[in-house]
mmCIF file of C-alpha atoms in Angstrom:
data_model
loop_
_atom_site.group_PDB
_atom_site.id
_atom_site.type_symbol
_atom_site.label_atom_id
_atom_site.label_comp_id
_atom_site.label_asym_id
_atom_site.label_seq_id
_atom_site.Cartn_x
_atom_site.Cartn_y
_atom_site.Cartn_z
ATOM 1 C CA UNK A 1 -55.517 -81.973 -34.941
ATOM 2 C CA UNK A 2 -52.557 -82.686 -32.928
ATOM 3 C CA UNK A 3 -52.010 -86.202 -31.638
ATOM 4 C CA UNK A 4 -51.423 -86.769 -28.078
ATOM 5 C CA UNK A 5 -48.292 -88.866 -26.853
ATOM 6 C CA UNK A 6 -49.123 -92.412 -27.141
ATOM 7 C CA UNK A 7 -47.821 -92.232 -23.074
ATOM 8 C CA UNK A 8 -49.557 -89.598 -22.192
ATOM 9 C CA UNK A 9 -52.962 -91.595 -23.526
ATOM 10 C CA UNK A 10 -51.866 -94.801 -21.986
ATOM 11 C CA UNK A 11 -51.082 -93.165 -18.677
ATOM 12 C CA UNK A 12 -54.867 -91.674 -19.288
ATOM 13 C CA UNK A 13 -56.906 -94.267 -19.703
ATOM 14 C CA UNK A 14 -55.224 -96.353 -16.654
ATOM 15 C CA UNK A 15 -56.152 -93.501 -14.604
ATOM 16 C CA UNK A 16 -59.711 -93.377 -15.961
ATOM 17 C CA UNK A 17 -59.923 -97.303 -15.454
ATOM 18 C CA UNK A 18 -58.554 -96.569 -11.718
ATOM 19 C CA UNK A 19 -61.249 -94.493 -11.043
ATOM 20 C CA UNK A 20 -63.703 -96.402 -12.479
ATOM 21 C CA UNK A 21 -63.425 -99.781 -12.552
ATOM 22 C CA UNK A 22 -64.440 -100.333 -8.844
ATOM 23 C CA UNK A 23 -67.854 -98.548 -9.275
ATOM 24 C CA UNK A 24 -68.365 -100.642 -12.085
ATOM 25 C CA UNK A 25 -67.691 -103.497 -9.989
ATOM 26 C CA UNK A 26 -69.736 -102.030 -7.539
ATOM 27 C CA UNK A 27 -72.648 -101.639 -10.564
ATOM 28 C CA UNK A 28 -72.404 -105.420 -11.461
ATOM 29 C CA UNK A 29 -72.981 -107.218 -7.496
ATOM 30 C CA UNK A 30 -75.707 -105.098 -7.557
ATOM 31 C CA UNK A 31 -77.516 -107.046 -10.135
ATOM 32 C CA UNK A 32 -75.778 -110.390 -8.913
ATOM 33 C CA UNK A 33 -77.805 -112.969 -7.472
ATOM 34 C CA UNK A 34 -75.337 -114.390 -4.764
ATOM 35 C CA UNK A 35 -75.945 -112.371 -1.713
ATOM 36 C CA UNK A 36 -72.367 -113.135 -0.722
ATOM 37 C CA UNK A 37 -69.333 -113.132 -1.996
ATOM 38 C CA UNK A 38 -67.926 -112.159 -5.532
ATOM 39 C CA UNK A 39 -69.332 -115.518 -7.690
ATOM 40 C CA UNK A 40 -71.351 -114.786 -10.583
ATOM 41 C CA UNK A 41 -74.857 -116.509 -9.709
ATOM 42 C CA UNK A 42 -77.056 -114.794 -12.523
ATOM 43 C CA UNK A 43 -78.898 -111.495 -13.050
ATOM 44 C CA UNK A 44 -81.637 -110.113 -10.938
ATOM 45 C CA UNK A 45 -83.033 -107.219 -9.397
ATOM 46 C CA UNK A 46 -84.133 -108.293 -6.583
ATOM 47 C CA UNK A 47 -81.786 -106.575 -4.723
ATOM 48 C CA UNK A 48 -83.682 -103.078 -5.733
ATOM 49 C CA UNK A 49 -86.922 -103.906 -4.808
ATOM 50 C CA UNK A 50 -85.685 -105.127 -1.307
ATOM 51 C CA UNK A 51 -83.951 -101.768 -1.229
ATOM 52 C CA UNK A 52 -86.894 -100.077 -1.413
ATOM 53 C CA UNK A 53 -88.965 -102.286 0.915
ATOM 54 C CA UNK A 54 -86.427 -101.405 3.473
ATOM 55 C CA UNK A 55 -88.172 -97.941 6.092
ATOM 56 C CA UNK A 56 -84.879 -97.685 7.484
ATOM 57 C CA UNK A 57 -83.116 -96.761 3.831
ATOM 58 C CA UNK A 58 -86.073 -95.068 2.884
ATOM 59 C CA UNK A 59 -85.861 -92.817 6.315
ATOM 60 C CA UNK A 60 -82.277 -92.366 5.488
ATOM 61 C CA UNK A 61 -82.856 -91.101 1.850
ATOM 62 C CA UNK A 62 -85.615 -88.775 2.946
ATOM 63 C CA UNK A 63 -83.150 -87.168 5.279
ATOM 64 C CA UNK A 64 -80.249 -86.620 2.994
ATOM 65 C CA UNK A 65 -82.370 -85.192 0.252
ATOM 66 C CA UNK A 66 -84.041 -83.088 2.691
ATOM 67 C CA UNK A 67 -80.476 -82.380 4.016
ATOM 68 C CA UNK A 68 -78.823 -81.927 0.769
ATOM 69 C CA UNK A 69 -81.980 -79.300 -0.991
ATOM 70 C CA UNK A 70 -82.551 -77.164 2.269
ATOM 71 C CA UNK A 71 -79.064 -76.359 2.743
ATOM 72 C CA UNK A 72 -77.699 -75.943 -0.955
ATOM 73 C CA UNK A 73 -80.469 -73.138 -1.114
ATOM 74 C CA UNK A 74 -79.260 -71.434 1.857
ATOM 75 C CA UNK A 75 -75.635 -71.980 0.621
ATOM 76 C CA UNK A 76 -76.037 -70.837 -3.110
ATOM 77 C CA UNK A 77 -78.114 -67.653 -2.026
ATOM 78 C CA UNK A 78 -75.596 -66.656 0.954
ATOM 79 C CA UNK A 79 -72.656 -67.840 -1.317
ATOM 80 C CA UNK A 80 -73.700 -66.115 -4.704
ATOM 81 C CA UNK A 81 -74.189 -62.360 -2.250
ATOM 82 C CA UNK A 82 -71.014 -62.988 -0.996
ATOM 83 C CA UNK A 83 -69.197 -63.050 -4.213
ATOM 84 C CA UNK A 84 -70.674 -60.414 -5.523
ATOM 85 C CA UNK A 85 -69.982 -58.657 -2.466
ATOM 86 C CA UNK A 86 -66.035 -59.937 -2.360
ATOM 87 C CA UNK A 87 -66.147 -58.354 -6.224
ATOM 88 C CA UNK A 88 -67.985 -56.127 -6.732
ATOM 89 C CA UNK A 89 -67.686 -53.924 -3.733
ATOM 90 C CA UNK A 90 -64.087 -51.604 -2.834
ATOM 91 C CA UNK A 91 -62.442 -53.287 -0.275
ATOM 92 C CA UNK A 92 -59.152 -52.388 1.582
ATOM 93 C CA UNK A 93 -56.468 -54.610 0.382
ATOM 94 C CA UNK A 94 -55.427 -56.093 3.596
ATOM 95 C CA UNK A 95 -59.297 -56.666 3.768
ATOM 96 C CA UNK A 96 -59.759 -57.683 0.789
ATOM 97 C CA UNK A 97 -56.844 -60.789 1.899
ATOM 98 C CA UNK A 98 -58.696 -61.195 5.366
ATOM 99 C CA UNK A 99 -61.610 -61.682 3.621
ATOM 100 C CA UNK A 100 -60.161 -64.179 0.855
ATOM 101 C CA UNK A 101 -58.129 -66.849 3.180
ATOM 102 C CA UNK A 102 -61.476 -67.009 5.326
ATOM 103 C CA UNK A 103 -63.617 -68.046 1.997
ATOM 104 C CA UNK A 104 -60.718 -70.646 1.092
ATOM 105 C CA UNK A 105 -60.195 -72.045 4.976
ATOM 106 C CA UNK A 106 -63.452 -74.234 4.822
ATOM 107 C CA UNK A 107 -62.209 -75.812 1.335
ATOM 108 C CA UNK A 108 -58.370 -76.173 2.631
ATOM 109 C CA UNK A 109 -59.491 -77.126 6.192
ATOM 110 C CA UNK A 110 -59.573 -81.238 6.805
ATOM 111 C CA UNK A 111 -63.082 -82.354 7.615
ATOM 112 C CA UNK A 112 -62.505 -83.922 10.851
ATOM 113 C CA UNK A 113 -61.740 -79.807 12.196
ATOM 114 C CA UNK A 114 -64.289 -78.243 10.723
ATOM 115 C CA UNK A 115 -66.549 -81.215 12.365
ATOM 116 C CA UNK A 116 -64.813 -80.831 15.841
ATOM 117 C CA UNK A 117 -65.284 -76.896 15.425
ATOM 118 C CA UNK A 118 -69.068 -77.592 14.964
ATOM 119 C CA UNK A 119 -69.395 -79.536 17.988
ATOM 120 C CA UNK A 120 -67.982 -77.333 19.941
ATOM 121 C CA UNK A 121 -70.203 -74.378 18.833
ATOM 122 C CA UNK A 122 -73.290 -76.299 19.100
ATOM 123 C CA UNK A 123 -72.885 -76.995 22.475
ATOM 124 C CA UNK A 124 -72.177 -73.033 23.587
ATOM 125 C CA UNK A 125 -74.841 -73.206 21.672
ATOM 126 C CA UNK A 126 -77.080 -75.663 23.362
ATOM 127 C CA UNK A 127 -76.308 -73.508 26.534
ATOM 128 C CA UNK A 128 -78.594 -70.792 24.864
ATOM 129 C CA UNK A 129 -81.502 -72.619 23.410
ATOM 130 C CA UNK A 130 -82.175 -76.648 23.065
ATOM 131 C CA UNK A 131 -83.405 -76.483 19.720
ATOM 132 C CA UNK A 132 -79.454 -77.202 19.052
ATOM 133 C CA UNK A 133 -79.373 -80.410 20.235
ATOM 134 C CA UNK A 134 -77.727 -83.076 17.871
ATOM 135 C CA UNK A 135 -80.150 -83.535 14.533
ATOM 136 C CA UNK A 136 -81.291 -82.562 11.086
ATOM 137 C CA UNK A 137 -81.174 -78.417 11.835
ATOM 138 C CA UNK A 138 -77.535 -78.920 13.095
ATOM 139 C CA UNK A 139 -76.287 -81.045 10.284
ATOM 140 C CA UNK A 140 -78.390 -78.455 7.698
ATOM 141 C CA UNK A 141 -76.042 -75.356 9.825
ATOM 142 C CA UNK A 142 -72.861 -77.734 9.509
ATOM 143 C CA UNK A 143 -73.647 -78.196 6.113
ATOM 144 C CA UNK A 144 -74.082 -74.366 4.830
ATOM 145 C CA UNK A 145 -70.888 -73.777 6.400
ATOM 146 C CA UNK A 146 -68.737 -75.431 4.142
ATOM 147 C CA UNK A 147 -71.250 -74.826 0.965
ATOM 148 C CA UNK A 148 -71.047 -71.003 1.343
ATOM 149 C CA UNK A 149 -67.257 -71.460 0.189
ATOM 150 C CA UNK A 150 -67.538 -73.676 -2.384
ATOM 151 C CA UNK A 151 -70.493 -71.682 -4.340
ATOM 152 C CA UNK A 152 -68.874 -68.220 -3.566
ATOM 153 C CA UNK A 153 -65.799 -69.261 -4.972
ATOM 154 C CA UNK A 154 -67.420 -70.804 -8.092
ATOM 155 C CA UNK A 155 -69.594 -67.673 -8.601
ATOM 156 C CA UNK A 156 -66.652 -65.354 -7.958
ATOM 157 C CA UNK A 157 -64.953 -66.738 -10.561
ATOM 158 C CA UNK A 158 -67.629 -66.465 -13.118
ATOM 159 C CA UNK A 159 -67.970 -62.730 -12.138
ATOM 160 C CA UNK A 160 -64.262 -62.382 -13.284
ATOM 161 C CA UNK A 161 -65.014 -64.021 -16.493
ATOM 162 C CA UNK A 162 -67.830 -61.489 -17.174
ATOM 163 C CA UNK A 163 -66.125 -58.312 -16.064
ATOM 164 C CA UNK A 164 -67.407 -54.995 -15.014
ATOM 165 C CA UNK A 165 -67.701 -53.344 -18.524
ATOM 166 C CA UNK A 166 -71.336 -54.712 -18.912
ATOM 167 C CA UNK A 167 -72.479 -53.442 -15.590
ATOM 168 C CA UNK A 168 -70.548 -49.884 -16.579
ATOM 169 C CA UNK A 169 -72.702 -49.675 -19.690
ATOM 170 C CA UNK A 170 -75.808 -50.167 -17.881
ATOM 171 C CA UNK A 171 -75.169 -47.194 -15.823
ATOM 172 C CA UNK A 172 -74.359 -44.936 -18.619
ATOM 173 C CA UNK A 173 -77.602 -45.893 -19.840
ATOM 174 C CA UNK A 174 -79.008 -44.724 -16.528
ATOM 175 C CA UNK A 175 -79.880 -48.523 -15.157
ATOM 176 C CA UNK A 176 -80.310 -48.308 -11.341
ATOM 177 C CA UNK A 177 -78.350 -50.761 -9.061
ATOM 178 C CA UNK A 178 -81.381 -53.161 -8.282
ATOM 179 C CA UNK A 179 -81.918 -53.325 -12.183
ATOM 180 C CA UNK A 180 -78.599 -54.768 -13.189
ATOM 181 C CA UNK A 181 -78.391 -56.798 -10.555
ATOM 182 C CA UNK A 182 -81.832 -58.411 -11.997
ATOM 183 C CA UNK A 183 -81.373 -57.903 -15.508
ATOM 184 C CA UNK A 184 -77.638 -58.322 -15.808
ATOM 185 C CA UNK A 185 -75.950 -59.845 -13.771
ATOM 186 C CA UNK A 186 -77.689 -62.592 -12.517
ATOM 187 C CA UNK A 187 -78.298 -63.744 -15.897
ATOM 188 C CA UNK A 188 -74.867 -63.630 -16.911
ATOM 189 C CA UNK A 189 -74.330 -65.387 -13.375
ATOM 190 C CA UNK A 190 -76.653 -67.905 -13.567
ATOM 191 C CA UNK A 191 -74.067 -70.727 -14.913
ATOM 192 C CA UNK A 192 -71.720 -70.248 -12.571
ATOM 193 C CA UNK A 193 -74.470 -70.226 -10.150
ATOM 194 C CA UNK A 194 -76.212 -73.286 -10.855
ATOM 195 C CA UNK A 195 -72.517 -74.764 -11.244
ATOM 196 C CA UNK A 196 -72.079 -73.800 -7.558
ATOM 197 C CA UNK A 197 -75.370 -75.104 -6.266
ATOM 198 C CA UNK A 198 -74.549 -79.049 -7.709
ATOM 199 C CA UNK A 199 -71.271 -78.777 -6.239
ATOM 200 C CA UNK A 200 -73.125 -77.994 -3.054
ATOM 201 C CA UNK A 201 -75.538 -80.919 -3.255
ATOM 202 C CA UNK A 202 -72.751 -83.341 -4.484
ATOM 203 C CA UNK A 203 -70.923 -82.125 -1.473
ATOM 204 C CA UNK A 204 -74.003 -82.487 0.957
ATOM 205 C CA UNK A 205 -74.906 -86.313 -0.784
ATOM 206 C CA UNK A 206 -71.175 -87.456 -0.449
ATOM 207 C CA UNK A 207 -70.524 -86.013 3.292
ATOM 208 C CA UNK A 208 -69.775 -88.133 6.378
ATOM 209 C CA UNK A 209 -67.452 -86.767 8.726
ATOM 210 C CA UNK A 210 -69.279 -83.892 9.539
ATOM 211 C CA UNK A 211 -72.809 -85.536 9.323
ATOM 212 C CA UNK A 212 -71.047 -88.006 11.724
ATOM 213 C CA UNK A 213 -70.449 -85.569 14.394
ATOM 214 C CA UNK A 214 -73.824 -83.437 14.082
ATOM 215 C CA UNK A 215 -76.733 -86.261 13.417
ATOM 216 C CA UNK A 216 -78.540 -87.151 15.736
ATOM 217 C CA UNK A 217 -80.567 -90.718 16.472
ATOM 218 C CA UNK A 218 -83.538 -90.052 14.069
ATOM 219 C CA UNK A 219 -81.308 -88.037 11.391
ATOM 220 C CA UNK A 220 -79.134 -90.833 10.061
ATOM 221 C CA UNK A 221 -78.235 -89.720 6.254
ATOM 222 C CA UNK A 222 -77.989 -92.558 3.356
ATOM 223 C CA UNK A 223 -73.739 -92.408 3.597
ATOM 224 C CA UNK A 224 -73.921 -92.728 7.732
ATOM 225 C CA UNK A 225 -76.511 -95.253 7.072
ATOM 226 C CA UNK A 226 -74.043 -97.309 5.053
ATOM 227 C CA UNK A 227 -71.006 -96.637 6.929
ATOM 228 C CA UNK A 228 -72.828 -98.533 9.497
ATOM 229 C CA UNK A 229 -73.774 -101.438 7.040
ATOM 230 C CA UNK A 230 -70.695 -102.042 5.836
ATOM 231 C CA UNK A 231 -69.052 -102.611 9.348
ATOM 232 C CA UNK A 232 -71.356 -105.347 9.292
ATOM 233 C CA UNK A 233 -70.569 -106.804 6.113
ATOM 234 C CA UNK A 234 -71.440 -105.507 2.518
ATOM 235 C CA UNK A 235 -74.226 -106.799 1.002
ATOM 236 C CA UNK A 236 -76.200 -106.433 -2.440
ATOM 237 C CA UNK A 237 -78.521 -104.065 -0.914
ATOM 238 C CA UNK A 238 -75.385 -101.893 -0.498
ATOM 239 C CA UNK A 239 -74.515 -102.115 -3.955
ATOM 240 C CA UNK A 240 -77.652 -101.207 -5.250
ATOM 241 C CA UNK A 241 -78.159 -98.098 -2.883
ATOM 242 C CA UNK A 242 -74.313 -97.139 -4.166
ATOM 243 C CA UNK A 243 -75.443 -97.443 -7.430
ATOM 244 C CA UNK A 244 -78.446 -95.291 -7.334
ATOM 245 C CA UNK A 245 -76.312 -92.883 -5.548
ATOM 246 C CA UNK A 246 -73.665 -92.781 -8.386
ATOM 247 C CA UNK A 247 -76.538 -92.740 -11.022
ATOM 248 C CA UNK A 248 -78.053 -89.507 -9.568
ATOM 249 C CA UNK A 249 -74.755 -88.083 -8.968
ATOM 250 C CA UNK A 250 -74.253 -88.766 -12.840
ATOM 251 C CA UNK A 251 -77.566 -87.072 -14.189
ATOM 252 C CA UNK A 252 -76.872 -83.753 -12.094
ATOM 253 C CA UNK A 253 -73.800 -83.587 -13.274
ATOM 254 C CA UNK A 254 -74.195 -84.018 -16.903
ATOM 255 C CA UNK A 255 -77.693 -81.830 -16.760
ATOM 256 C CA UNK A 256 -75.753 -79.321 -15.014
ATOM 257 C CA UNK A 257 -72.800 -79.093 -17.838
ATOM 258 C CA UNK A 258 -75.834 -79.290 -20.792
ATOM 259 C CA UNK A 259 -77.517 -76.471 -19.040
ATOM 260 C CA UNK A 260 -74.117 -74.294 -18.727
ATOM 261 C CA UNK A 261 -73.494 -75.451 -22.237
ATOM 262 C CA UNK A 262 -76.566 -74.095 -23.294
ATOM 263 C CA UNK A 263 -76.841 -70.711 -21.804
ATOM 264 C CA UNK A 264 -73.359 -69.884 -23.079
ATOM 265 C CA UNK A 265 -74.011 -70.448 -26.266
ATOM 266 C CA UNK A 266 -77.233 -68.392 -26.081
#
C-alpha cells in the first residue's frame, strides 16, 4: 500500500478538524448546563427535554419534514424520468445542449435568484388562483424546482455507468419497453436513485434562502425557525435542535452509502 505524503495527511486532517470541530463544539453546549456563555457548568440534558416541550419547535419540525418528504418524492420521480429521458431518448445535439445547461442552471444558479425568480412567479401566479399565496404548497413548488436537478443529474450519471448493452439484450430477447424499464433498469437504477432522493432531503432540511422568500406565517421550517433565534441570542436549546439536525443528517447519509454498498455488491 502506498503511503501518502506526510503533507498531504497533515494538510488532511486540519481540513477535517476545520470542518468539524465547530459542530462538535456545537454537540458539547448542548449538553452544558450554563445557559449562557461558553463555561463548562456540568452535564445535563435538560436542554432536550425543553426542546421538545417547546409547540413552536415542534410546529417547525413538523413542517420541514413534511416539507422535506412531499417534495423529495415529487423531485426523485420527475428527476429520475427526466434522466432517463435526457439518456435514453435521441435528441438533436443542439437540443441535447439546450436541454443540459437548463438541468445544471438550478445547481450553478445562487440561491438568492432562484428565490427572487420564485417570487415573482408566484405572484403572476396569485393573479390566477389564491391558493398561491405565501405557505407550505409554495415552499413544496420552490423546493422541487431545485431537487429535479440535483436527482436527474445523480441518476443520469448512474445510467452512464450501466450503459445501454443490458437494455439491448433485453430486446433481443424480445422484452417490451415497459418490461425493462421495470425489470431492468430501475433496478440497476435504484442506487443512484435513492442517492438522488437524500441529496434532495439534505437539500430541503438545510435550505433557507428560498424557504425565506416563499413561507408564509404558519409555515416557518426548523432552519427559518433558528435563523430567527439566533438574532436573538443562541441558546442551549439551539444547540440541541442543531445537534439533532446533524445526527439525522448523519444516519441518512451513512444508511444511504450501506444501502448503495449493498446493492452493488449484490
Amino acid at each position: 500500500m502506498r503511503r501518502q505524503h506526510p503533507l498531504i495527511v497533515a494538510a488532511s486532517c486540519l481540513t477535517l478538524l476545520f470542518l468539524y470541530l465547530p459542530l462538535l463544539g456545537v454537540a458539547i453546549f448542548s449538553v452544558n448546563d450554563a445557559r449562557r456563555g461558553l463555561v463548562w457548568k456540568g452535564f445535563t440534558l435538560k436542554w432536550y427535554l425543553k426542546l421538545f416541550e417547546n409547540d413552536w419547535i415542534l410546529q417547525a419540525a413538523w413542517n420541514t419534514l413534511l416539507l422535506a418528504v412531499v417534495s423529495t418524492i415529487v423531485a426523485t420521480l420527475l428527476g429520475t424520468v427526466l434522466a432517463i429521458a435526457m439518456d435514453r431518448f435521441p435528441w438533436r445535439p443542439r437540443a441535447s445542449g439546450i436541454l443540459d445547461v437548463i438541468l445544471h442552471i438550478p445547481v450553478v444558479i445562487p440561491d438568492i435568484i432562484l428565490a427572487a425568480a420564485l417570487v415573482v412567479a408566484f405572484g403572476l401566479l396569485r393573479m390566477v388562483s389564491s391558493i398561491f399565496e405565501p405557505g407550505l404548497l409554495n415552499m413544496i413548488i420552490g423546493h422541487i424546482t431545485f431537487q429535479i436537478a440535483f436527482v436527474a443529474l445523480v441518476v443520469r450519471s448512474r445510467l452512464v455507468a450501466i450503459g445501454s448493452e443490458v437494455e439491448e439484450a433485453a430486446r433481443d430477447l424480445f422484452a417490451t419497453n415497459w418490461y425493462i424499464l421495470r425489470k431492468v433498469m430501475l433496478p440497476l437504477l435504484m442506487p443512484g436513485i435513492i442517492a438522488g432522493a437524500m441529496l434532495a432531503f439534505t437539500l430541503s432540511l438545510d435550505d433557507f434562502v428560498i424557504s425565506f422568500f416563499t413561507a408564509g406565517p404558519d409555515s416557518q421550517t426548523l432552519p427559518l425557525f433558528i435563523f430567527a433565534a439566533v438574532r436573538r441570542g443562541v441558546t442551549p436549546q439551539i444547540h440541541a435542535l442543531s445537534t439533532l439536525i446533524m445526527l439525522v443528517t448523519v444516519i441518512l447519509v451513512v444508511a444511504t452509502e450501506r444501502f448503495t454498498r449493498k446493492h452493488e455488491a449484490a
